[in-house]
Amino acid sequence: MSDGAAGQLAHLDEVTRALEELAGTVGNTDDFDVLLRVVCEQVVRVVPGADMASITVLDDSGARSVASTDDRATRIDAAQYDEDDGPCLRAARSGQVVRVEVGTARELWPGFSAVAAGHGVASYLASPLQVRDEAMGAINLFGFGEHGFRDVDQKYLELYATVVDTVLHLSRRALRTQEQVRQLRAAMRTRGVIEQAKGILMAARRISADDAFQLLVGQSQRENVKLHTISARFVAEHSGHVVDPDDSLPN
């Protein structure tokens, strides 16, 4: 086997390890920002010509960097946002990979290129990425050399971005499910304490469920306090058990 072929196989092993670590991160964290930082750290390992990485989100409020491996990458991104153009914005807007070397970048974006050059960056590679359900974005790679990234670098990034798109989609869906479960549990608890308060009122005053509910609503309006808070206080006063309606139910 030639040295070149052996090197490619070794690098494919590195790509595989990075993807396995990414999958492990998804299983161990529910913090989406942490996941994005891991993506940045790993893509530098996946793409040989990359020295720094960042992730851009582009939505109705504009463009912003949500993760990076280096503050210099964030500052270079900001220069693109100031010009409202650059590799990362073109990738996010077009849905196409953008690969640029220093000479071309200097002609297209003189202001941004000057900032990048000040940080020693001369090559750019950006791939579109669906960072949020409602917003496109991009993975941005920066190289200190003037290689302009190679075809193989682009292929590695495209492969990694495809996997990351799927991983981020699954992570977003899982986080939405967790939030829905949390909200449902909170709603069940809120309803439960209101029903308890109604039951105590019905028994104590010999009134109907509707009348008991209206008494609680009236008290809530007079004190300008949420109904479930009034109910929890009422239950605590008449049962001797403190009830916190804002507590989440246990898993």
Tab-separated table of C-alpha atoms in Angstrom:
chain	number	residue	atom	x	y	z
A	1	MET	CA	0.000	0.000	0.000
A	2	SER	CA	1.352	3.442	-0.923
A	3	ASP	CA	2.026	6.100	1.688
A	4	GLY	CA	-0.752	8.220	0.200
A	5	ALA	CA	-3.316	5.434	0.414
A	6	ALA	CA	-2.243	4.589	3.946
A	7	GLY	CA	-2.584	8.231	4.930
A	8	GLN	CA	-6.090	8.413	3.503
A	9	LEU	CA	-7.146	5.279	5.369
A	10	ALA	CA	-5.708	6.663	8.592
A	11	HIS	CA	-7.605	9.876	8.105
A	12	LEU	CA	-10.843	8.007	7.401
A	13	ASP	CA	-10.340	6.313	10.769
A	14	GLU	CA	-10.044	9.772	12.313
A	15	VAL	CA	-13.287	10.835	10.610
A	16	THR	CA	-15.011	7.725	11.937
A	17	ARG	CA	-13.815	8.445	15.473
A	18	ALA	CA	-15.028	12.041	15.237
A	19	LEU	CA	-18.483	10.911	14.130
A	20	GLU	CA	-18.631	8.335	16.920
A	21	GLU	CA	-17.701	11.006	19.461
A	22	LEU	CA	-20.389	13.287	18.039
A	23	ALA	CA	-22.974	10.535	18.460
A	24	GLY	CA	-21.780	10.060	22.039
A	25	THR	CA	-22.159	13.766	22.744
A	26	VAL	CA	-25.758	13.705	21.530
A	27	GLY	CA	-26.494	10.897	23.966
A	28	ASN	CA	-24.829	12.653	26.901
A	29	THR	CA	-26.037	16.252	26.678
A	30	ASP	CA	-29.293	18.107	26.198
A	31	ASP	CA	-27.464	21.411	25.691
A	32	PHE	CA	-27.669	22.277	21.986
A	33	ASP	CA	-24.931	24.919	22.275
A	34	VAL	CA	-22.534	22.316	23.642
A	35	LEU	CA	-23.314	20.101	20.661
A	36	LEU	CA	-22.513	22.929	18.242
A	37	ARG	CA	-19.166	23.551	19.942
A	38	VAL	CA	-18.314	19.869	19.613
A	39	VAL	CA	-19.164	20.027	15.898
A	40	CYS	CA	-16.676	22.900	15.487
A	41	GLU	CA	-13.948	21.082	17.391
A	42	GLN	CA	-14.387	17.896	15.396
A	43	VAL	CA	-14.666	19.375	11.917
A	44	VAL	CA	-11.130	20.755	12.305
A	45	ARG	CA	-10.017	17.145	12.795
A	46	VAL	CA	-12.114	15.906	9.888
A	47	VAL	CA	-10.894	18.400	7.265
A	48	PRO	CA	-7.076	18.299	6.952
A	49	GLY	CA	-6.607	21.896	5.735
A	50	ALA	CA	-8.709	23.478	8.504
A	51	ASP	CA	-7.068	25.388	11.345
A	52	MET	CA	-10.165	27.058	12.837
A	53	ALA	CA	-13.913	26.586	12.560
A	54	SER	CA	-17.131	28.382	13.399
A	55	ILE	CA	-20.864	27.982	12.860
A	56	THR	CA	-23.080	30.754	11.504
A	57	VAL	CA	-26.836	31.062	11.902
A	58	LEU	CA	-28.731	33.251	9.447
A	59	ASP	CA	-32.335	34.146	10.267
A	60	ASP	CA	-34.744	37.100	10.251
A	61	SER	CA	-32.706	38.888	12.925
A	62	GLY	CA	-29.526	38.676	10.832
A	63	ALA	CA	-26.355	36.602	10.974
A	64	ARG	CA	-24.474	35.564	14.086
A	65	SER	CA	-21.836	33.052	15.123
A	66	VAL	CA	-23.152	30.463	17.596
A	67	ALA	CA	-19.991	28.391	18.097
A	68	SER	CA	-16.291	28.467	17.241
A	69	THR	CA	-12.937	26.913	18.051
A	70	ASP	CA	-11.182	30.274	18.269
A	71	ASP	CA	-12.151	33.892	18.972
A	72	ARG	CA	-10.318	34.867	15.790
A	73	ALA	CA	-12.830	32.860	13.755
A	74	THR	CA	-15.670	34.757	15.409
A	75	ARG	CA	-14.036	38.104	14.626
A	76	ILE	CA	-13.543	37.089	10.992
A	77	ASP	CA	-17.192	36.051	10.815
A	78	ALA	CA	-18.199	39.438	12.196
A	79	ALA	CA	-16.322	41.141	9.345
A	80	GLN	CA	-18.390	39.098	6.880
A	81	TYR	CA	-21.592	40.108	8.651
A	82	ASP	CA	-20.531	43.762	8.445
A	83	GLU	CA	-20.110	43.436	4.670
A	84	ASP	CA	-23.260	41.293	4.444
A	85	ASP	CA	-21.296	38.919	2.234
A	86	GLY	CA	-18.554	36.346	2.428
A	87	PRO	CA	-18.028	32.584	2.233
A	88	CYS	CA	-20.205	31.653	5.205
A	89	LEU	CA	-23.110	33.896	4.164
A	90	ARG	CA	-22.975	32.693	0.574
A	91	ALA	CA	-22.996	29.069	1.745
A	92	ALA	CA	-25.957	29.698	4.061
A	93	ARG	CA	-27.931	31.627	1.448
A	94	SER	CA	-27.181	29.462	-1.575
A	95	GLY	CA	-27.162	26.036	0.029
A	96	GLN	CA	-23.880	25.362	-1.789
A	97	VAL	CA	-20.335	24.761	-0.580
A	98	VAL	CA	-18.128	27.841	-1.013
A	99	ARG	CA	-14.356	27.369	-1.382
A	100	VAL	CA	-12.129	30.415	-1.812
A	101	GLU	CA	-8.406	31.177	-1.783
A	102	VAL	CA	-6.872	34.437	-0.676
A	103	GLY	CA	-6.578	36.152	-4.073
A	104	THR	CA	-10.208	35.612	-5.010
A	105	ALA	CA	-11.382	36.555	-1.532
A	106	ARG	CA	-9.424	39.808	-1.707
A	107	GLU	CA	-11.166	40.747	-4.951
A	108	LEU	CA	-14.662	39.820	-3.733
A	109	TRP	CA	-14.518	41.059	-0.143
A	110	PRO	CA	-11.631	43.463	0.480
A	111	GLY	CA	-12.789	44.522	3.940
A	112	PHE	CA	-13.437	41.023	5.226
A	113	SER	CA	-10.219	39.730	3.629
A	114	ALA	CA	-8.169	42.419	5.357
A	115	VAL	CA	-9.546	41.368	8.752
A	116	ALA	CA	-8.905	37.687	7.945
A	117	ALA	CA	-5.352	38.443	6.774
A	118	GLY	CA	-4.737	40.283	10.023
A	119	HIS	CA	-5.414	36.998	11.800
A	120	GLY	CA	-3.222	35.011	9.417
A	121	VAL	CA	-6.077	33.385	7.483
A	122	ALA	CA	-5.752	32.947	3.726
A	123	SER	CA	-8.134	30.099	2.792
A	124	TYR	CA	-11.865	29.657	3.344
A	125	LEU	CA	-14.274	26.752	3.046
A	126	ALA	CA	-17.930	26.887	4.096
A	127	SER	CA	-20.742	24.358	3.852
A	128	PRO	CA	-24.469	25.013	4.357
A	129	LEU	CA	-25.954	23.609	7.564
A	130	GLN	CA	-29.512	23.512	8.926
A	131	VAL	CA	-28.621	24.785	12.392
A	132	ARG	CA	-32.167	25.645	13.480
A	133	ASP	CA	-35.512	24.447	12.144
A	134	GLU	CA	-36.402	27.978	11.133
A	135	ALA	CA	-32.959	29.146	10.008
A	136	MET	CA	-30.146	28.142	7.695
A	137	GLY	CA	-26.527	28.448	8.600
A	138	ALA	CA	-23.052	27.268	7.677
A	139	ILE	CA	-19.994	25.475	9.000
A	140	ASN	CA	-17.065	27.803	8.316
A	141	LEU	CA	-13.456	26.630	8.005
A	142	PHE	CA	-10.369	28.853	8.006
A	143	GLY	CA	-6.873	27.870	6.892
A	144	PHE	CA	-3.676	29.754	7.669
A	145	GLY	CA	-2.084	28.535	4.439
A	146	GLU	CA	-2.876	29.856	0.961
A	147	HIS	CA	-3.893	26.395	-0.279
A	148	GLY	CA	-7.489	27.491	-0.842
A	149	PHE	CA	-8.478	24.033	0.427
A	150	ARG	CA	-8.340	20.998	-1.853
A	151	ASP	CA	-11.059	18.969	-3.530
A	152	VAL	CA	-10.619	16.251	-0.926
A	153	ASP	CA	-11.022	18.812	1.874
A	154	GLN	CA	-14.345	19.858	0.369
A	155	LYS	CA	-15.467	16.231	0.114
A	156	TYR	CA	-14.614	15.591	3.754
A	157	LEU	CA	-16.556	18.691	4.798
A	158	GLU	CA	-19.563	17.747	2.660
A	159	LEU	CA	-19.586	14.269	4.202
A	160	TYR	CA	-19.305	15.613	7.729
A	161	ALA	CA	-21.949	18.312	7.164
A	162	THR	CA	-24.414	15.723	5.849
A	163	VAL	CA	-24.028	13.646	8.996
A	164	VAL	CA	-24.168	16.700	11.248
A	165	ASP	CA	-27.388	17.871	9.577
A	166	THR	CA	-29.005	14.570	10.528
A	167	VAL	CA	-27.581	14.609	14.044
A	168	LEU	CA	-28.723	18.180	14.697
A	169	HIS	CA	-32.206	17.398	13.359
A	170	LEU	CA	-32.527	14.408	15.679
A	171	SER	CA	-31.169	16.420	18.612
A	172	ARG	CA	-33.631	19.265	18.006
A	173	ARG	CA	-36.496	16.784	17.822
A	174	ALA	CA	-35.400	15.094	21.051
A	175	LEU	CA	-35.114	18.439	22.848
A	176	ARG	CA	-38.593	19.431	21.641
A	177	THR	CA	-39.967	16.147	22.937
A	178	GLN	CA	-38.315	16.694	26.322
A	179	GLU	CA	-39.789	20.183	26.529
A	180	GLN	CA	-43.249	18.925	25.597
A	181	VAL	CA	-43.031	16.262	28.310
A	182	ARG	CA	-41.918	18.867	30.841
A	183	GLN	CA	-44.797	21.149	29.892
A	184	LEU	CA	-47.290	18.283	30.078
A	185	ARG	CA	-46.055	17.294	33.512
A	186	ALA	CA	-46.264	20.904	34.689
A	187	ALA	CA	-49.804	21.166	33.285
A	188	MET	CA	-50.798	17.945	35.064
A	189	ARG	CA	-49.425	19.255	38.330
A	190	THR	CA	-51.148	22.619	37.890
A	191	ARG	CA	-54.466	20.949	37.113
A	192	GLY	CA	-54.024	18.619	40.077
A	193	VAL	CA	-53.575	21.376	42.650
A	194	ILE	CA	-56.559	23.309	41.249
A	195	GLU	CA	-58.715	20.169	41.493
A	196	GLN	CA	-57.546	19.674	45.095
A	197	ALA	CA	-58.510	23.229	45.986
A	198	LYS	CA	-61.920	22.819	44.309
A	199	GLY	CA	-62.529	19.602	46.233
A	200	ILE	CA	-61.744	21.216	49.584
A	201	LEU	CA	-64.080	24.135	48.794
A	202	MET	CA	-66.879	21.836	47.645
A	203	ALA	CA	-66.685	19.783	50.828
A	204	ALA	CA	-66.321	22.742	53.182
A	205	ARG	CA	-69.038	24.927	51.675
A	206	ARG	CA	-71.224	22.261	50.089
A	207	ILE	CA	-71.090	23.906	46.676
A	208	SER	CA	-70.754	22.649	43.117
A	209	ALA	CA	-67.515	22.216	41.238
A	210	ASP	CA	-68.328	25.214	39.026
A	211	ASP	CA	-69.029	27.420	42.047
A	212	ALA	CA	-65.807	26.307	43.722
A	213	PHE	CA	-63.851	27.092	40.575
A	214	GLN	CA	-65.427	30.566	40.325
A	215	LEU	CA	-64.451	31.313	43.922
A	216	LEU	CA	-60.841	30.444	43.146
A	217	VAL	CA	-60.909	32.517	39.939
A	218	GLY	CA	-62.355	35.488	41.827
A	219	GLN	CA	-59.632	35.285	44.474
A	220	SER	CA	-57.011	35.039	41.734
A	221	GLN	CA	-58.331	38.163	40.017
A	222	ARG	CA	-58.595	40.197	43.227
A	223	GLU	CA	-55.026	39.441	44.244
A	224	ASN	CA	-53.686	39.425	40.659
A	225	VAL	CA	-52.037	36.070	41.341
A	226	LYS	CA	-52.059	33.032	39.050
A	227	LEU	CA	-54.890	30.582	39.629
A	228	HIS	CA	-52.615	27.627	40.331
A	229	THR	CA	-50.678	29.697	42.900
A	230	ILE	CA	-53.913	30.635	44.692
A	231	SER	CA	-54.967	26.987	44.614
A	232	ALA	CA	-51.636	25.762	46.009
A	233	ARG	CA	-51.809	28.272	48.844
A	234	PHE	CA	-55.396	27.288	49.619
A	235	VAL	CA	-54.507	23.579	49.705
A	236	ALA	CA	-51.532	24.265	51.996
A	237	GLU	CA	-53.676	26.319	54.393
A	238	HIS	CA	-56.361	23.640	54.709
A	239	SER	CA	-54.248	20.475	54.563
A	240	GLY	CA	-51.071	21.476	56.342
A	241	HIS	CA	-48.995	20.263	53.378
A	242	VAL	CA	-46.910	22.802	51.468
A	243	VAL	CA	-47.507	22.605	47.719
A	244	ASP	CA	-45.209	24.268	45.171
A	245	PRO	CA	-47.196	24.411	41.892
A	246	ASP	CA	-44.086	25.353	39.913
A	247	ASP	CA	-42.152	22.218	40.834
A	248	SER	CA	-41.658	19.756	38.011
A	249	LEU	CA	-42.852	16.208	38.531
A	250	PRO	CA	-40.070	13.670	39.038
A	251	ASN	CA	-38.864	11.631	36.082
